[in-house]
Short mmCIF file of C-alpha atoms in Angstrom, two decimals:
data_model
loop_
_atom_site.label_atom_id
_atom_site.label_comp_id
_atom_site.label_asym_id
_atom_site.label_seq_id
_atom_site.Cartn_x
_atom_site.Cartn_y
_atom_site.Cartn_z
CA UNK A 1 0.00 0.00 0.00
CA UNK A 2 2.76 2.10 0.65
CA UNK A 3 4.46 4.54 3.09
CA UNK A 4 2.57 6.66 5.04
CA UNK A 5 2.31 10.26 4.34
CA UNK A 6 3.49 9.64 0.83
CA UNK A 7 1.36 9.71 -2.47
CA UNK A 8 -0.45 6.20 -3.60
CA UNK A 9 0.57 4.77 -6.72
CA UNK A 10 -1.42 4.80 -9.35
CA UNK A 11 -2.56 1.14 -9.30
CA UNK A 12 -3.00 1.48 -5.46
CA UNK A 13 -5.68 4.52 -6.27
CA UNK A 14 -7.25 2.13 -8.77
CA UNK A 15 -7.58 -0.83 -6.34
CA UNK A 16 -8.59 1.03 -3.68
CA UNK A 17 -11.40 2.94 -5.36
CA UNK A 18 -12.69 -0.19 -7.55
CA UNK A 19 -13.16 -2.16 -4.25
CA UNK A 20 -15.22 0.87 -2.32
CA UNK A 21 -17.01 1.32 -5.52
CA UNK A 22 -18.23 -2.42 -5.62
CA UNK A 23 -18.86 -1.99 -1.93
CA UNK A 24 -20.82 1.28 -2.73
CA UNK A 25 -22.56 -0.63 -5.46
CA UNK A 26 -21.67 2.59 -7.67
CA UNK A 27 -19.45 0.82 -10.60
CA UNK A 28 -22.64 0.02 -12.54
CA UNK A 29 -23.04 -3.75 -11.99
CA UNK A 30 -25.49 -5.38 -10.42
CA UNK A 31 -26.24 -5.04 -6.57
CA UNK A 32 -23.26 -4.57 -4.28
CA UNK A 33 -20.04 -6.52 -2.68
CA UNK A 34 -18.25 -8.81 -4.50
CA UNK A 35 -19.22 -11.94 -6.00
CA UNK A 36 -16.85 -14.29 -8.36
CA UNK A 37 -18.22 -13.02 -11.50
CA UNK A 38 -18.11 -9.10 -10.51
CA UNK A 39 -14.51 -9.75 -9.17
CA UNK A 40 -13.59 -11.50 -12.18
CA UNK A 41 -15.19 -8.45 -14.10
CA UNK A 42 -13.16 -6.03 -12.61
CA UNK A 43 -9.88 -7.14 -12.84
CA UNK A 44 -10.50 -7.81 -16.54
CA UNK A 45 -12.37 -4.20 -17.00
CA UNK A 46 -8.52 -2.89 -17.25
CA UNK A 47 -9.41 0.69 -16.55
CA UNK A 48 -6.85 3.14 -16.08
CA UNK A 49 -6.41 5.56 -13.02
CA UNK A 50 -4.35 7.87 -15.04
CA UNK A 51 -6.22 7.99 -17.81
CA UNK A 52 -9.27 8.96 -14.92
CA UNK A 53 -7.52 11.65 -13.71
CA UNK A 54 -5.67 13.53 -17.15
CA UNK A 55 -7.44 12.38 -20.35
CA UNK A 56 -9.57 15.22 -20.19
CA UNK A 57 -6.90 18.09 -19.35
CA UNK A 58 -5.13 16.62 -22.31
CA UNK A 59 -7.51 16.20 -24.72
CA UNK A 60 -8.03 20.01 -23.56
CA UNK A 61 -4.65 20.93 -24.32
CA UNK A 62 -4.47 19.16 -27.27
CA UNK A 63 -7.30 20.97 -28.63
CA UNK A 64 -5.39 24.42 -27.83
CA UNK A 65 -2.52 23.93 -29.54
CA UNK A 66 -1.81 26.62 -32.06
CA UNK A 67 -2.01 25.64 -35.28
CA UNK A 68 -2.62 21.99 -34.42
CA UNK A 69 1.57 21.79 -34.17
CA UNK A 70 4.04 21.09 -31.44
CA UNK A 71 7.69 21.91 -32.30
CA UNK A 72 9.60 18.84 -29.67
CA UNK A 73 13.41 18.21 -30.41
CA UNK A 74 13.88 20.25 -33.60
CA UNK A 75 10.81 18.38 -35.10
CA UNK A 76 7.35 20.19 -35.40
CA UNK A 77 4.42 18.01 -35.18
CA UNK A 78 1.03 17.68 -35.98
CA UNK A 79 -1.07 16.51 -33.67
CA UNK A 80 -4.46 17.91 -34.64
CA UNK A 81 -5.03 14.30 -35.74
CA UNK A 82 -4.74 12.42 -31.81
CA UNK A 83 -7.42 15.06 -30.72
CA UNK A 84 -10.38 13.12 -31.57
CA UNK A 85 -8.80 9.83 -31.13
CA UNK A 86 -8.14 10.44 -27.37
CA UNK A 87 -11.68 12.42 -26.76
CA UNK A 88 -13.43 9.28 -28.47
CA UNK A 89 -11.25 7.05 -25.69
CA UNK A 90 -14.32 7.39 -23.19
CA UNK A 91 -13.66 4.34 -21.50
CA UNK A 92 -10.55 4.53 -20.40
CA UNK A 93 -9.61 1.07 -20.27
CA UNK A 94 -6.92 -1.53 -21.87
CA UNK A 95 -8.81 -3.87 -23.37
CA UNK A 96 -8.28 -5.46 -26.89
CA UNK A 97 -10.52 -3.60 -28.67
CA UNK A 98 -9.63 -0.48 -27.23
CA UNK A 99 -8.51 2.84 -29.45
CA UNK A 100 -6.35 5.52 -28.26
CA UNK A 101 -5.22 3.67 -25.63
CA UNK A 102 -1.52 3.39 -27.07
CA UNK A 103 -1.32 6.30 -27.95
CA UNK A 104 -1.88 7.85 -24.73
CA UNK A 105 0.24 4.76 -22.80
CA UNK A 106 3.16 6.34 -24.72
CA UNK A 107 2.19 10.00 -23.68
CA UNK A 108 2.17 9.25 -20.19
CA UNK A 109 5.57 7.29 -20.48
CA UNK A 110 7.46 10.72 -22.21
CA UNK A 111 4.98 12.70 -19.14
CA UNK A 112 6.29 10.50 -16.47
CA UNK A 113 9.67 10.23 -17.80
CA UNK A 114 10.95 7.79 -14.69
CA UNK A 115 9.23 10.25 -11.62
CA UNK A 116 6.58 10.03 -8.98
CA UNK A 117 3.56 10.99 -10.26
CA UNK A 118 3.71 13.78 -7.89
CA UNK A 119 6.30 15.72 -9.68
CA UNK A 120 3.73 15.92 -12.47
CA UNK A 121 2.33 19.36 -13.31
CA UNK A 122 -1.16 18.89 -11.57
CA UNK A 123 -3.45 21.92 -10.40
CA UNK A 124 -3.98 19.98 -7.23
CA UNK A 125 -0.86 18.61 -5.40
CA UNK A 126 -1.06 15.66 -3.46
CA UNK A 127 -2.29 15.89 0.21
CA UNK A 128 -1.50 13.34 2.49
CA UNK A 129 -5.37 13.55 4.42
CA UNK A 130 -6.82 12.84 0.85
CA UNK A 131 -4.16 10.21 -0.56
CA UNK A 132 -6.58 8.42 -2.48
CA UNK A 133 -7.84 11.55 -4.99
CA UNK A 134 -4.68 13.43 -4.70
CA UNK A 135 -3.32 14.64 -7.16
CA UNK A 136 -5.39 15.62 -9.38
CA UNK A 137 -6.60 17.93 -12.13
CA UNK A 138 -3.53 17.63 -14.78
CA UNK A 139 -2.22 21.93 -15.82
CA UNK A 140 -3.21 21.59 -19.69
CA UNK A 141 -1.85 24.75 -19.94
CA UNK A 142 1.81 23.31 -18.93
CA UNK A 143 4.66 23.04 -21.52
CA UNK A 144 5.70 19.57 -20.15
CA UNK A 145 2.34 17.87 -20.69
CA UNK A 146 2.14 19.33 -24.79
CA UNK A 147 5.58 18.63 -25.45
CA UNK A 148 5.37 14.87 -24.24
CA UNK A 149 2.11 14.39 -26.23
CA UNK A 150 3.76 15.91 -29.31
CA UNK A 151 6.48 13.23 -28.49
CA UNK A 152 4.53 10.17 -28.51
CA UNK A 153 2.87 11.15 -31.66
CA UNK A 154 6.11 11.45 -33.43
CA UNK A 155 7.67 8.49 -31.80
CA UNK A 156 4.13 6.13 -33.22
CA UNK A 157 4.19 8.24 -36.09
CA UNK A 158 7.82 6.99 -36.80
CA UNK A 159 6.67 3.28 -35.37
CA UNK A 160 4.86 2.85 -38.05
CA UNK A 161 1.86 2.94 -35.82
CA UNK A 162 -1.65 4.22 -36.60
CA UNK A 163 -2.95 6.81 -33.46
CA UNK A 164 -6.05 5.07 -33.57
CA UNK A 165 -4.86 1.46 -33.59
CA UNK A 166 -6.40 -0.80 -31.47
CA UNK A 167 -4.33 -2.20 -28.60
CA UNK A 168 -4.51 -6.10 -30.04
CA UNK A 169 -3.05 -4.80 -33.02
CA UNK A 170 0.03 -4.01 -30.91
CA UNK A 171 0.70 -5.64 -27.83
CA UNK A 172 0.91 -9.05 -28.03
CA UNK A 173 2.47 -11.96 -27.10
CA UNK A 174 4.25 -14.93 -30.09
CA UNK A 175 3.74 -18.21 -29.55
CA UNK A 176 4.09 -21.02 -32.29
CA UNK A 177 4.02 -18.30 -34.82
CA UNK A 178 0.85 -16.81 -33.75
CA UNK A 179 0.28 -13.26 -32.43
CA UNK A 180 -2.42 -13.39 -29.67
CA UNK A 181 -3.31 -10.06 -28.19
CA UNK A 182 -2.86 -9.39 -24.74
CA UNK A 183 -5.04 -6.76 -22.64
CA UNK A 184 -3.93 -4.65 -19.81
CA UNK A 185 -1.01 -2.09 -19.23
CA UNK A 186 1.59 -0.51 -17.06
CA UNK A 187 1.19 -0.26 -13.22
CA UNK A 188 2.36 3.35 -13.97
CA UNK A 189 -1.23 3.73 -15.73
CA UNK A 190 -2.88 2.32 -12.69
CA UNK A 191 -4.48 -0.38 -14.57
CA UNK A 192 -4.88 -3.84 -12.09
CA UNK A 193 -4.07 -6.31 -14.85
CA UNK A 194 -0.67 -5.25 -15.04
CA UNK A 195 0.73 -6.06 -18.87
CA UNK A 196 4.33 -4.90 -19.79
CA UNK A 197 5.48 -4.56 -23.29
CA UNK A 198 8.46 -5.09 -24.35
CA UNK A 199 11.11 -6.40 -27.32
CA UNK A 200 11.84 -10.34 -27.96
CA UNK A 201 14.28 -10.72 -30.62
CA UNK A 202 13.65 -7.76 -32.11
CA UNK A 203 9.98 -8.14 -31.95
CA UNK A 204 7.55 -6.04 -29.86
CA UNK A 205 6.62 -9.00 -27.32
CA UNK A 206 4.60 -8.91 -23.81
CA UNK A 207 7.91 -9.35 -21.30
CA UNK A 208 6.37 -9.34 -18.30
CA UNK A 209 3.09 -8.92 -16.13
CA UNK A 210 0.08 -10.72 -14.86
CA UNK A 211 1.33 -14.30 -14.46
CA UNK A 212 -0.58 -16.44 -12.18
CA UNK A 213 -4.09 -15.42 -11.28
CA UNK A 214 -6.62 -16.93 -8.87
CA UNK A 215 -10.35 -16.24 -7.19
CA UNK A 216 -11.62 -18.48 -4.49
CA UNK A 217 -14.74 -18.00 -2.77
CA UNK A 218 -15.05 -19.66 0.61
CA UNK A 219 -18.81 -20.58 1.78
CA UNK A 220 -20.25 -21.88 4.56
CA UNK A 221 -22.32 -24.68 3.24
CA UNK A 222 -20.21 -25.54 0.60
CA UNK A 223 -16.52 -26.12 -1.03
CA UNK A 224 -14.26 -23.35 -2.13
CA UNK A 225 -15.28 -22.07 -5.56
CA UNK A 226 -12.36 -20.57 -7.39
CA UNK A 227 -11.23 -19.80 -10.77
CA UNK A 228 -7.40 -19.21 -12.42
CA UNK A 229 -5.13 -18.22 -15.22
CA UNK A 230 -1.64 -18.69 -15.99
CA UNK A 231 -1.21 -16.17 -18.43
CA UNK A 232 1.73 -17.47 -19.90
CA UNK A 233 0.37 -20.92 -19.73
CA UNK A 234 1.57 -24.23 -18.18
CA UNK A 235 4.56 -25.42 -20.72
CA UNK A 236 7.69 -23.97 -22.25
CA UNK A 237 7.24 -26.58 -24.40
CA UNK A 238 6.41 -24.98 -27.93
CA UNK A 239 5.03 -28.93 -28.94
CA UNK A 240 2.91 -29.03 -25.99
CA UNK A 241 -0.69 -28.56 -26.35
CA UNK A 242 -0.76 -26.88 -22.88
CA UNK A 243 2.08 -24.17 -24.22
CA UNK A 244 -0.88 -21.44 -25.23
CA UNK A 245 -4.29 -22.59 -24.11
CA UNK A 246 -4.20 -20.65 -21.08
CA UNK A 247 -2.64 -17.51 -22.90
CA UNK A 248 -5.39 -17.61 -24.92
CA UNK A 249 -8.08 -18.01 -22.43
CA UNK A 250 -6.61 -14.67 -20.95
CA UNK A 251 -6.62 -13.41 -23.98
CA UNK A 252 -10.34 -13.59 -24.46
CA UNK A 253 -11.15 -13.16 -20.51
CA UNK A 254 -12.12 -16.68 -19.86
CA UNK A 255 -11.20 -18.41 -16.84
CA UNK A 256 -10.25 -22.21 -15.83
CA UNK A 257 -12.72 -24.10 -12.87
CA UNK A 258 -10.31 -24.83 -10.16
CA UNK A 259 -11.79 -28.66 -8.29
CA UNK A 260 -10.58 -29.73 -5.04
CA UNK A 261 -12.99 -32.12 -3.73
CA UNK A 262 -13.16 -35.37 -5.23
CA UNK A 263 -17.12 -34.84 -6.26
CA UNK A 264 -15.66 -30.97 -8.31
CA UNK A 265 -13.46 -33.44 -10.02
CA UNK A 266 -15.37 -36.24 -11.14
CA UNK A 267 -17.77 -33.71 -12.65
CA UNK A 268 -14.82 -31.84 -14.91
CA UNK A 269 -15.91 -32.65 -18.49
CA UNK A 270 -11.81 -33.32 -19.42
CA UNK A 271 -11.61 -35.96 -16.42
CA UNK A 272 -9.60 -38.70 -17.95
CA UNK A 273 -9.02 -41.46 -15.43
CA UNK A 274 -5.43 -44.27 -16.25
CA UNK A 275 -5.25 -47.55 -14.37
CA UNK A 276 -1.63 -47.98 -13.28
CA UNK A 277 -0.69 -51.20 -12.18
#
């Protein structure tokens, strides 16, 4: 959770405000508290806490810019075109199908630039009786926040990467050949199913991130009910038929049926029972 007296990460904001908010019953699901399926929900909804707190001041600043052109490193750039891709990112999560969302993951990357997100320029600096909502209220008016916008559109731009592409056109993870698109992002975004990009071989490649995942519910009349992922899947083996199956399953937000008692797993539909002797 972190030290005390000191700003929350980003994730930590996220967590914290998705559980009260389920609590609350104000996240727009059904009723309130968690069940397995709301919990499973959640974590999958890959919403990001930055994007939450400074979409709007940047889609504000981006709107200012004179000219539609930001002149970053001896390069002048036109940005006039990310405007509407970033107001149209209402959302504000990571999933697959998701547009803008690159785009602004690389914004916030050249914004943060390795600091706290307290050193950002925010209207509202962080207050350590309000640690949950502080900071907040991005300056759009501030130099720093144009000129890292105007250097993730060059940076895509030179990429090869359309603004508006959708997130499983670019991050995703290789196996056997096959591209399978991976949703999520960055802690630094605040977004709980943490996903890190990276290069393998020369390829962009998922590196790192959510790797083992469970969900047990515990009852009182009943045993455990849970549900897992391993998001990299259970071989190394590329000849394996268990070397993607659970990568995939994450990929499309499905989840594996843990069993513990003997009656959960004589009613699993892949039970295969071998006589030894």
């Amino acid at each position: 959770m972190g030290d005390t007296a000191a700003p929350r990460s980003l994730r930590t904001q996220e967590l914290i405000l998705t559980a009260q908010n389920r609590i609350n019953g104000t996240d727009g699901l059904a009723g309130k508290g968690f069940t397995p399926e709301s919990m499973r929900q959640l974590l999958f909804a890959d919403n990001s806490r930055a994007a939450d707190l400074a979409l709007d001041s940047t889609v504000t600043m981006c709107q200012k810019v004179f000219f539609g052109t930001v002149l970053v490193d001896g390069n002048l750039v036109n940005v006039s075109e990310a405007c509407p891709i970033l107001a149209a990112w209402k959302d504000h999560d990571y999933t697959a199908d998701s547009r803008g969302s690159w785009l602004f993951a690389n914004y916030w990357a050249f914004l943060l630039g390795g600091q706290g997100i307290e050193k950002l320029p925010w209207r509202v600096p962080f207050d350590p009786k309000d640690p949950v909502h502080t900071p907040n209220s991005l300056d759009s008016g501030s130099s720093a926040v144009r000129d890292a916008f105007g250097r993730a559109v060059l940076a895509l731009r030179k990429a090869g990467i359309p603004l508006s592409a959708p997130l499983s056109d670019i991050q995703k993870i290789t196996r056997n050949g096959e591209q399978i698109p991976i949703h999520g992002s960055i802690s630094e975004l605040g977004v709980l199913n943490v996903i890190t990009p990276g290069q393998v071989d020369g390829e962009r490649d998922v590196v790192f991130g959510s790797s083992f995942i469970q969900q047990v519910r515990f009852t009182a009349d009943g045993p455990p009910q849970a549900s897992s992922l391993l998001a990299y899947s259970q071989s190394a083996n590329p000849n394996s038929p268990h070397y993607a199956d659970q990568t995939k399953l994450f990929s499309a937000g499905q989840w594996v049926t843990e069993r513990f008692t003997e009656e959960q797993i004589a009613a699993s539909p892949a039970r295969e029972v071998k006589v030894l002797n």
